[in-house]
Short mmCIF file of C-alpha atoms in Angstrom, two decimals:
data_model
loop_
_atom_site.label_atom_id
_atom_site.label_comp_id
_atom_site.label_asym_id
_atom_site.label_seq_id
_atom_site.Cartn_x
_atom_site.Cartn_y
_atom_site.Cartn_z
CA UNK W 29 -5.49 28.93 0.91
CA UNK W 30 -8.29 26.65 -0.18
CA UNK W 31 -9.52 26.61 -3.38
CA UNK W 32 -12.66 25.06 -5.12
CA UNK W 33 -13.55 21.77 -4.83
CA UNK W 34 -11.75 21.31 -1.27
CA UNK W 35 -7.77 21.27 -2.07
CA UNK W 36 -5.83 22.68 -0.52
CA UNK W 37 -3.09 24.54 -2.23
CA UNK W 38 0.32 23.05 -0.95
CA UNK W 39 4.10 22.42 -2.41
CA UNK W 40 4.61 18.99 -4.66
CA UNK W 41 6.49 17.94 -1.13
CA UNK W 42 5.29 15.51 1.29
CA UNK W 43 3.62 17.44 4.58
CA UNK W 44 5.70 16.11 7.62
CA UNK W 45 2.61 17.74 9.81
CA UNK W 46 -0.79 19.68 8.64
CA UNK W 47 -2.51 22.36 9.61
CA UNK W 48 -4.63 19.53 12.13
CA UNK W 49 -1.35 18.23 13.48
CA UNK W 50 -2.93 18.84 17.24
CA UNK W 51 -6.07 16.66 16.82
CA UNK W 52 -3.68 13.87 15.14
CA UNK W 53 -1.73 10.81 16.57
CA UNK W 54 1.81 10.20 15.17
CA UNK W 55 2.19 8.11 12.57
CA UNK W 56 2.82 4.79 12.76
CA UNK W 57 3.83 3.99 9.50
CA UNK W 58 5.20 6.98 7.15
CA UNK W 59 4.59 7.66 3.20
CA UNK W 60 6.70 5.35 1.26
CA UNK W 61 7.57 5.44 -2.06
CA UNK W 62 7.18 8.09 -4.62
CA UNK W 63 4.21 7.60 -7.23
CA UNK W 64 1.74 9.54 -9.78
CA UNK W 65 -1.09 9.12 -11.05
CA UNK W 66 -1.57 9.44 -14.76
CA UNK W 67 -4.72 9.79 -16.23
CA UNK W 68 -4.68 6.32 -17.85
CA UNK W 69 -4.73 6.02 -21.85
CA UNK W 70 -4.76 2.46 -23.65
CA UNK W 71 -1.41 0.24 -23.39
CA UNK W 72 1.26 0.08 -21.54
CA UNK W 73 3.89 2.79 -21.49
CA UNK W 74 6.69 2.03 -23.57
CA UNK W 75 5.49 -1.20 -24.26
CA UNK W 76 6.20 -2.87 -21.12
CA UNK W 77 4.61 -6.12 -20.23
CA UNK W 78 3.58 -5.76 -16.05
CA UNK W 79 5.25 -8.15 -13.78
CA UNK W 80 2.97 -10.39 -11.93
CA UNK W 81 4.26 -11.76 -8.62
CA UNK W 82 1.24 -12.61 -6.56
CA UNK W 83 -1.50 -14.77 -7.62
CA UNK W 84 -4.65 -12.28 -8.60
CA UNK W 85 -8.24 -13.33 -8.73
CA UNK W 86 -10.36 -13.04 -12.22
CA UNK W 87 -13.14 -10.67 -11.87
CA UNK W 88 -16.44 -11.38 -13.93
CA UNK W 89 -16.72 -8.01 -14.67
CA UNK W 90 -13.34 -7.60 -16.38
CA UNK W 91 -12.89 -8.09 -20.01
CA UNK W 92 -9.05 -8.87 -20.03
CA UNK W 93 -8.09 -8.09 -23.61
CA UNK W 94 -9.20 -4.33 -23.36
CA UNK W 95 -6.96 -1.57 -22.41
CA UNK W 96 -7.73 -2.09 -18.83
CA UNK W 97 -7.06 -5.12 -18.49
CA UNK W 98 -3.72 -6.22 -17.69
CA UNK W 99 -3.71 -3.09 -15.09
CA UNK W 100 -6.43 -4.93 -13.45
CA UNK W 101 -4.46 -7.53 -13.19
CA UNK W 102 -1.56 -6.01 -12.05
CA UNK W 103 -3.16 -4.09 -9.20
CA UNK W 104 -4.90 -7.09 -7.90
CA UNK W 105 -1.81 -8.99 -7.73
CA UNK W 106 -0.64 -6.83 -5.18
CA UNK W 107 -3.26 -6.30 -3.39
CA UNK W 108 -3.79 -2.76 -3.61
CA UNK W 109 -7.67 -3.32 -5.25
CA UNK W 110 -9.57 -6.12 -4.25
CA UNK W 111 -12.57 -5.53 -5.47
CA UNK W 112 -15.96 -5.16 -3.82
CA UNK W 113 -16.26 -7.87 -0.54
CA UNK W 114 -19.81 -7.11 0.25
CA UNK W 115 -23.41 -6.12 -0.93
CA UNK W 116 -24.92 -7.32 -5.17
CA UNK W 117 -21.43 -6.43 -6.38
CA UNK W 118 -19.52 -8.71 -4.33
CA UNK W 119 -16.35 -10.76 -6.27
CA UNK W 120 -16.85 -7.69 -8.80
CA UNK W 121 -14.04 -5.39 -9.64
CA UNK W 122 -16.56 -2.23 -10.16
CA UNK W 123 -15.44 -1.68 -13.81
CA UNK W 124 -16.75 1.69 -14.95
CA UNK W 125 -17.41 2.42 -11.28
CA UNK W 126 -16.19 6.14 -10.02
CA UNK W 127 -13.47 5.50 -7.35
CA UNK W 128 -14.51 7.39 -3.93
CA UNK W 129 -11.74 9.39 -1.75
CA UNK W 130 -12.03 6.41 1.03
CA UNK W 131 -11.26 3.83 -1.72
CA UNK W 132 -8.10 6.49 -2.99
CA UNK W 133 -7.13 6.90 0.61
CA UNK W 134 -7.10 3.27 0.92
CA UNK W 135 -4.72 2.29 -1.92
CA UNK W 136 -2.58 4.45 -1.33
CA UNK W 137 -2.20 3.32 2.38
CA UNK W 138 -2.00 -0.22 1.58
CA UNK W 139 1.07 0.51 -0.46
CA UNK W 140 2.38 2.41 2.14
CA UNK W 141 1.85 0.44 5.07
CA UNK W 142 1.80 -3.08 4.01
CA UNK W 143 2.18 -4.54 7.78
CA UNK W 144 -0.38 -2.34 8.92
CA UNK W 145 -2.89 -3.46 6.56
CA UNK W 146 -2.35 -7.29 7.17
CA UNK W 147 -3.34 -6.70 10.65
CA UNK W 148 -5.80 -4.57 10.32
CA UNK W 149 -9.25 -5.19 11.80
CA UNK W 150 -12.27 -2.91 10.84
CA UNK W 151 -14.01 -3.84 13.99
CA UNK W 152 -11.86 -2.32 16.33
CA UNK W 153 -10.77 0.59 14.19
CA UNK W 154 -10.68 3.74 15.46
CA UNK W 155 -11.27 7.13 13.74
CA UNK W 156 -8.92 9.66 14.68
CA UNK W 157 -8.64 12.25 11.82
CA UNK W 158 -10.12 14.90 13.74
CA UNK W 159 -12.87 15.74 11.11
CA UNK W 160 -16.63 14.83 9.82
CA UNK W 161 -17.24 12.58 6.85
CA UNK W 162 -14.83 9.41 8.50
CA UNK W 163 -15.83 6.89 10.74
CA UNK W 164 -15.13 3.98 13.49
CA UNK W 165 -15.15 0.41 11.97
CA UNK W 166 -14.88 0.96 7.98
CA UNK W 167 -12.78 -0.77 5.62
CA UNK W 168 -11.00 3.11 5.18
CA UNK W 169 -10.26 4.01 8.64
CA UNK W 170 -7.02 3.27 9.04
CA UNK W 171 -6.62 4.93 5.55
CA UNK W 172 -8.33 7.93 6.65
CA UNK W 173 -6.11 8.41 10.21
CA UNK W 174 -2.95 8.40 7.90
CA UNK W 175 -3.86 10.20 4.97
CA UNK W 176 -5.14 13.21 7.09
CA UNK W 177 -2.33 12.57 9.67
CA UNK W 178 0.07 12.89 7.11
CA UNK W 179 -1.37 15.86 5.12
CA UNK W 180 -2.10 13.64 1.90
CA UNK W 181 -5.69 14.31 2.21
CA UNK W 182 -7.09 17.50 4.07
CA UNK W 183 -11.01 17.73 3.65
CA UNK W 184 -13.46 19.64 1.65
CA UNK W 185 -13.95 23.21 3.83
CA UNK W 186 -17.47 23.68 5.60
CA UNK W 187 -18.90 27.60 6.26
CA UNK W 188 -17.97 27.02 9.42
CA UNK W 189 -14.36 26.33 9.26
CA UNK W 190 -14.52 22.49 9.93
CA UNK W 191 -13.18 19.93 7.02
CA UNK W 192 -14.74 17.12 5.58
CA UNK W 193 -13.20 13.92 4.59
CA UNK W 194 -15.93 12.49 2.17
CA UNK W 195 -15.28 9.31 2.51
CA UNK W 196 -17.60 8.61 -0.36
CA UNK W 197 -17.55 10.91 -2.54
CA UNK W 198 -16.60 10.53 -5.97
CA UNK W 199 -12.43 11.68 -6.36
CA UNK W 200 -12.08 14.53 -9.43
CA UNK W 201 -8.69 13.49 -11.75
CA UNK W 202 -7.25 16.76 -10.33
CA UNK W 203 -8.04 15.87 -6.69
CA UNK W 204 -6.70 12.29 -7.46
CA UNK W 205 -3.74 13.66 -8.91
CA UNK W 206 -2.96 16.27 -6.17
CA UNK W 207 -3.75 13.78 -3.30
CA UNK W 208 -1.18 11.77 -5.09
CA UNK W 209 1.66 14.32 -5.63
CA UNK W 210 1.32 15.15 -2.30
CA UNK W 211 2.19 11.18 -1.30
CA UNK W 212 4.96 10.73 -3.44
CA UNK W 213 6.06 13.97 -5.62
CA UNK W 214 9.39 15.87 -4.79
CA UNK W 215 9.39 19.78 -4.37
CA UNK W 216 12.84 19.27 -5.96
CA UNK W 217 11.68 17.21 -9.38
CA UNK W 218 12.07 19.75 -12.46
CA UNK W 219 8.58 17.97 -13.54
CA UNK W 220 7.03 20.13 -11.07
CA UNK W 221 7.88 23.22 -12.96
CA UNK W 222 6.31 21.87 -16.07
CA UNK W 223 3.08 23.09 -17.43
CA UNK W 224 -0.10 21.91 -19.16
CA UNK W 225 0.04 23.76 -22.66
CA UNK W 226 -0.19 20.56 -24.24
CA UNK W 227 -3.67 20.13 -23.33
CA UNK W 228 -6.64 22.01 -25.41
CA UNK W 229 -8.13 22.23 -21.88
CA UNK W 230 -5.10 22.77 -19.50
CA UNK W 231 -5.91 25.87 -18.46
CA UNK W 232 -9.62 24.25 -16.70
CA UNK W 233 -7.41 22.67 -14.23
CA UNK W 234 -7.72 24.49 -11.00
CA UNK W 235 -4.98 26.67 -9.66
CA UNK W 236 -4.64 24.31 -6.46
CA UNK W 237 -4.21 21.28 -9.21
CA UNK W 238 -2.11 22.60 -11.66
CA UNK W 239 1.37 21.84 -10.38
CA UNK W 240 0.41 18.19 -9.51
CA UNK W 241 -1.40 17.97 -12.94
CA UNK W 242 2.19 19.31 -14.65
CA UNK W 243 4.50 17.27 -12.27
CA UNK W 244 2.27 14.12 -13.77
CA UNK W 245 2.52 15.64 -17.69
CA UNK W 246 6.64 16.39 -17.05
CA UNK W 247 7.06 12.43 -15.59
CA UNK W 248 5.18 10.93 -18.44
CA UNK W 249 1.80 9.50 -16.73
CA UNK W 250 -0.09 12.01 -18.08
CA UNK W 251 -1.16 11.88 -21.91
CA UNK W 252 -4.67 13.37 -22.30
CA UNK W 253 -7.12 12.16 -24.19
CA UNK W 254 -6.91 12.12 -27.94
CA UNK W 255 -9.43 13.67 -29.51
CA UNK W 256 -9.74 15.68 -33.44
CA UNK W 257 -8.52 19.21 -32.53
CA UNK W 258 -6.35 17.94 -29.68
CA UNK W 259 -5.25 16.12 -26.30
CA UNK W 260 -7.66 17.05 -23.51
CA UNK W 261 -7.01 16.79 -19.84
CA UNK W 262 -10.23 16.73 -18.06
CA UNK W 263 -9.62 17.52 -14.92
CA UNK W 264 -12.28 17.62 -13.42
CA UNK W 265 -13.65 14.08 -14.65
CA UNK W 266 -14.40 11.57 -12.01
CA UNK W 267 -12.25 8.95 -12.03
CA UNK W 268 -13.51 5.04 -12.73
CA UNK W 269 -11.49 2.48 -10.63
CA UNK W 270 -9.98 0.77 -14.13
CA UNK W 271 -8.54 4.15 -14.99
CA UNK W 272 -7.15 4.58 -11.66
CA UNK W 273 -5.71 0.64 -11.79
CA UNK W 274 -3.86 1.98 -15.08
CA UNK W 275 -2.48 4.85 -13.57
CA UNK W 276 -1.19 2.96 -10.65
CA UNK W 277 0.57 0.24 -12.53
CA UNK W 278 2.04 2.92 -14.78
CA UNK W 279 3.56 4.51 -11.52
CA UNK W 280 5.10 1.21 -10.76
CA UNK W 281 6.64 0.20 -14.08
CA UNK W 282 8.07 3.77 -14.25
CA UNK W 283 9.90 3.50 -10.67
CA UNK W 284 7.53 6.00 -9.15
CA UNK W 285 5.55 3.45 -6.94
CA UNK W 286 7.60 0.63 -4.98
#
């Protein structure tokens, strides 16, 4: 059943097939791992101090000794955001940019299918999700074929029953959330039987979000923001790429991500 805002409703499991399955290909390279996305507050849980193997470049746009930074870091060292290649904000990291579904899709793929990424080549790539809003020959198409391939991302409805991809459209914290439960949460995790009373606005989320958003709370990556008369949630806030490099590093220093 699809629900506002393009979601659909689903189980915190990964989708082996979707409801597209006959206008797919097979995947080449399956969801790994099993990560959440927390809506990011300042410092590092529990205190940790991220591991840097790689080598990560220093963005001018990046003031290191704020909250953000050290996720920055961290994400860039593995090469899961690299920052804008092309056009005036090129060797920029986009801070307090809005992250777009193609740019979600794409970190999440590059995790999952580090081989396939190292090859990949924009100019040949092919677009075979099956619906409007992705293309032939982006930086996301790969992204695209296996996040609607494997049921991570399913499209915003259209009246007449097609789905949308939008590529570029800004990603919601619930959609980011739910697009990430479905890559990595477990129908099976007690987290996903939690529930978002702790939040002044918890009961905003959508009903399509709101087991992702409480499988998040119950594993700890989700905190709210503090404010006087409470934590707030905000689900429907769009989400700005050093937020989402927080909630990424968080999955990985909690085990979630590999």
């Amino acid at each position: 059943m699809l629900k506002k805002n393009g979601i659909h409703a689903r189980p915190l499991a990964k989708i082996g097939a979707s409801a597209l399955s006959l206008l797919l290909v097979m995947s080449m390279c399956p969801a790994t791992g099993f990560a959440n996305d927390v809506r990011a507050e300042r410092g590092n849980p529990a205190g940790q101090t991220p591991t840097i193997e790689n080598p990560a470049p220093e963005f001018p746009d990046v003031n290191y000794a704020d909250w953000y930074g050290d996720a920055v870091t961290f994400v860039a060292s593995k090469g899961l955001i690299t920052g804008y290649t092309d056009g005036p904000k090129t060797g920029l990291f986009g801070v307090g940019d809005t992250l777009t579904r193609a740019q979600l899709a794409t970190i999440l793929w590059r995790n999952a299918c580090p081989d396939e990424y190292a090859a990949y080549d924009a100019t040949t790539a092919v677009d075979t999700t099956g619906i409007s809003g992705s293309a032939d020959g982006m930086y996301y198409t790969a992204a695209a074929n296996w996040a609607v391939r494997e049921g991570i991302i399913t499209g915003f409805a259209q009246p007449d029953g097609t789905f949308d991809f939008a590529a570029d459209k800004p990603v919601s914290f619930e959609q980011m959330m739910t697009i990430i439960a479905r890559t990595y949460a477990s129908i099976n995790d007690p987290a996903a039987e939690g529930d978002l009373s702790a939040f002044v606005d918890g009961a905003e989320a959508s009903e399509w979000s709101y087991r992702a958003l409480a499988w998040a709370h119950g594993r700890g990556l989700v905190s709210g923001y503090n404010e006087p008369d409470g934590k707030y949630l905000r689900p429907g806030e769009d989400v700005k790429r050093e937020r989402a490099a927080m909630v990424l590093m968080r999955a990985f220093q909690l085990g979630i991500m590999e």
